[in-house]
């Protein structure tokens, strides 16, 4: 699984363009000599500026401890051709294995965090933990995206959407409804 | 825009099957003699049991006040053929108009809340406000789904995914990867 992506910086407030559609993401994490990857579908965009993302990371996951201790993670967007790795990552335990090695994924050095990015993914968001207040009760982490890169092509990648019971869909027909937008059309966050 | 859906009760813990893929939803709300509808893309599943959903509802929205006062809302899932109504609802202000009337949508009586459901939508989730603690800081509402209904057919509706800048995609190719799942295969929440 090798993509020859050329990646460029992407404004962090534009993260919604890739995350609001709801693709399954891979969250990478690291603390001291341990690193891990988990598959995540339970997250939401929360704000443009600062660029905030809320994620449910269950405390049964090895990633939970790594992220709570390092206060960092990377959100990586895989494409549909990576579906087998996405499922297997979600069905394996990172406590005793290095998922980068097992799934032949390349750990790429990040710029603003100490967590490795997943090079094969279409886009990568470097995140710092912003608010811990709902972690104990709901396993809900609020992150601030501090740096974002994405592939220059294609503009609309085929991402994965999870429906439970092992079923994914990928993106289908594109509809441009920009002419019907009136309210925020002149805003940079449109 | 009329759908002849036959709807049936749906276990609330299965809400993730429809919401985790990330479709744009319509949130209906009501308080005293006012009712409203807003378009929402910033939400996440938070838990199976109780069935929790976290939603960003900006305080600039008319819906914000209605929901904070009534402590209820309905999450309704529109299909791709409703895209024009979805966009127009998101680009209009409910303070002085009744969006059910303006957009020719049928207000259907809910069972466990006083907020009307949108009959034309594929599925409807009746929600009660569960946790208010992040509303002031992030406009983040945590709801408990107390009742769910969905159309009996199709099993996989064509929903809308929003990419910003007026661009939507609908669902494309379906991939069954259930054979690769090992970890939760015998769980009711699989």
Coordinates of N, CA and C in Angstrom, one line a residue, chain A residues 19 25-31 34-38 40 42-43 51-57 62-76 100 108-118 123-130 135 140-148:
Chain A
X19 N -13.2 16.7 7.4 CA -13.7 15.9 8.5 C -15.2 15.9 8.7
X25 N -11.3 7.7 10.4 CA -9.9 8.2 10.5 C -9.0 7.2 11.3
X26 N -7.7 7.4 11.1 CA -6.8 6.6 11.9 C -6.1 7.6 12.9
X27 N -6.1 7.3 14.2 CA -5.5 8.2 15.1 C -4.2 7.6 15.6
X28 N -3.1 8.3 15.3 CA -1.8 7.9 15.8 C -1.4 8.6 17.1
X29 N -0.7 7.9 17.9 CA -0.3 8.4 19.2 C 1.0 7.8 19.6
X30 N 1.7 8.5 20.6 CA 3.0 8.0 21.1 C 3.2 8.6 22.5
X31 N 3.9 7.8 23.3 CA 4.4 8.3 24.6 C 5.6 7.5 25.0
X34 N 6.6 4.0 23.3 CA 5.4 3.3 22.7 C 4.7 4.2 21.7
X35 N 4.2 3.6 20.6 CA 3.4 4.3 19.7 C 2.2 3.4 19.3
X36 N 1.2 4.0 18.8 CA 0.0 3.2 18.4 C -0.8 3.9 17.3
X37 N -1.8 3.1 16.8 CA -2.7 3.6 15.8 C -4.1 3.0 16.2
X38 N -5.1 3.8 16.2 CA -6.5 3.3 16.4 C -7.4 3.8 15.2
X40 N -11.0 5.3 14.2 CA -12.0 6.1 14.9 C -13.1 6.6 14.0
X42 N -16.0 8.0 15.8 CA -16.8 8.8 16.7 C -16.1 10.1 17.0
X43 N -16.3 11.1 16.1 CA -15.6 12.4 16.4 C -16.5 13.5 15.7
X51 N -9.1 25.6 15.6 CA -9.7 24.5 14.9 C -9.8 23.3 15.9
X52 N -11.0 23.1 16.4 CA -11.3 22.1 17.4 C -12.0 20.8 16.9
X53 N -11.5 19.7 17.4 CA -12.2 18.4 17.1 C -12.4 17.6 18.4
X54 N -13.6 17.1 18.5 CA -13.9 16.3 19.7 C -14.0 14.8 19.3
X55 N -13.3 14.0 20.1 CA -13.2 12.6 19.7 C -13.5 11.7 20.9
X56 N -14.2 10.6 20.7 CA -14.4 9.6 21.7 C -13.3 8.5 21.6
X57 N -12.5 8.4 22.6 CA -11.5 7.4 22.6 C -11.6 6.6 23.9
X62 N -5.6 1.0 24.1 CA -4.2 1.4 24.4 C -3.9 2.8 24.1
X63 N -4.5 3.4 23.1 CA -4.3 4.8 22.7 C -4.7 5.8 23.8
X64 N -5.7 5.4 24.5 CA -6.3 6.3 25.6 C -5.2 6.7 26.5
X65 N -4.4 5.8 27.0 CA -3.3 6.2 28.0 C -2.2 7.0 27.3
X66 N -1.8 6.5 26.1 CA -0.8 7.3 25.4 C -1.2 8.7 25.2
X67 N -2.4 8.9 24.8 CA -2.8 10.3 24.5 C -3.0 11.1 25.7
X68 N -3.5 10.5 26.8 CA -3.7 11.2 28.0 C -2.4 11.7 28.6
X69 N -1.4 10.8 28.4 CA -0.1 11.2 28.9 C 0.7 12.2 28.1
X70 N 0.7 12.0 26.8 CA 1.4 12.9 25.9 C 0.7 14.1 25.6
X71 N -0.7 14.1 25.7 CA -1.5 15.2 25.4 C -1.5 15.6 23.9
X72 N -1.2 14.6 23.1 CA -1.1 14.9 21.6 C -1.6 13.7 20.8
X73 N -2.0 13.9 19.6 CA -2.3 12.8 18.7 C -2.2 13.4 17.3
X74 N -2.3 12.5 16.3 CA -2.5 12.9 14.9 C -3.7 12.2 14.4
X75 N -4.5 13.0 13.7 CA -5.7 12.4 13.0 C -5.3 12.3 11.5
X76 N -5.4 11.1 11.0 CA -4.9 10.7 9.6 C -6.1 10.2 8.9
X100 N 2.4 0.3 13.2 CA 3.1 0.8 12.0 C 3.8 -0.4 11.3
X108 N 5.8 9.1 9.7 CA 6.4 10.3 9.2 C 6.5 11.3 10.4
X109 N 7.6 12.0 10.5 CA 7.9 12.9 11.5 C 6.9 14.1 11.4
X110 N 6.3 14.4 12.5 CA 5.4 15.6 12.5 C 6.2 16.9 12.8
X111 N 5.6 18.0 12.6 CA 6.3 19.3 12.8 C 6.1 19.9 14.2
X112 N 4.9 19.8 14.7 CA 4.6 20.4 15.9 C 4.2 19.5 17.1
X113 N 4.2 18.2 16.8 CA 4.0 17.3 17.9 C 5.0 16.1 17.8
X114 N 5.1 15.3 18.8 CA 6.1 14.2 18.8 C 5.5 12.9 18.4
X115 N 4.3 12.9 17.9 CA 3.6 11.7 17.4 C 3.8 11.6 15.9
X116 N 4.1 10.3 15.5 CA 4.3 10.2 14.0 C 3.0 10.2 13.2
X117 N 3.1 10.8 12.1 CA 1.9 10.8 11.1 C 2.0 9.5 10.3
X118 N 0.9 9.2 9.7 CA 0.8 8.0 8.8 C 1.0 8.5 7.4
X123 N -4.5 12.8 4.3 CA -4.3 14.1 5.0 C -3.9 13.7 6.4
X124 N -3.2 14.7 7.1 CA -2.8 14.5 8.4 C -3.0 15.7 9.2
X125 N -3.5 15.6 10.4 CA -3.8 16.7 11.3 C -3.0 16.5 12.6
X126 N -2.1 17.4 12.9 CA -1.4 17.4 14.2 C -2.2 18.0 15.3
X127 N -2.5 17.3 16.3 CA -3.4 17.8 17.4 C -2.8 17.8 18.8
X128 N -3.2 18.9 19.5 CA -2.8 19.0 20.9 C -4.1 18.9 21.8
X129 N -4.0 18.3 22.9 CA -5.2 18.1 23.8 C -5.5 19.5 24.3
X130 N -6.8 19.9 24.1 CA -7.2 21.3 24.5 C -8.1 21.3 25.7
X135 N -13.3 13.8 29.7 CA -12.6 12.5 29.4 C -13.0 11.5 30.4
X140 N -14.3 11.6 26.2 CA -14.4 12.6 25.1 C -13.2 13.6 25.2
X141 N -12.4 13.6 24.2 CA -11.2 14.4 24.2 C -11.4 15.6 23.2
X142 N -11.1 16.8 23.6 CA -11.2 17.9 22.7 C -9.8 18.3 22.3
X143 N -9.5 18.2 21.0 CA -8.2 18.5 20.5 C -8.2 19.8 19.7
X144 N -7.1 20.5 19.7 CA -6.9 21.6 18.8 C -5.9 21.2 17.7
X145 N -6.3 21.4 16.4 CA -5.5 21.1 15.3 C -4.5 22.2 15.2
X146 N -3.2 21.9 15.3 CA -2.1 22.9 15.2 C -1.4 22.9 13.9
X147 N -1.5 21.9 13.1 CA -1.0 21.9 11.8 C -1.7 20.8 10.9
X148 N -1.9 21.2 9.6 CA -2.6 20.2 8.7 C -1.8 20.2 7.4

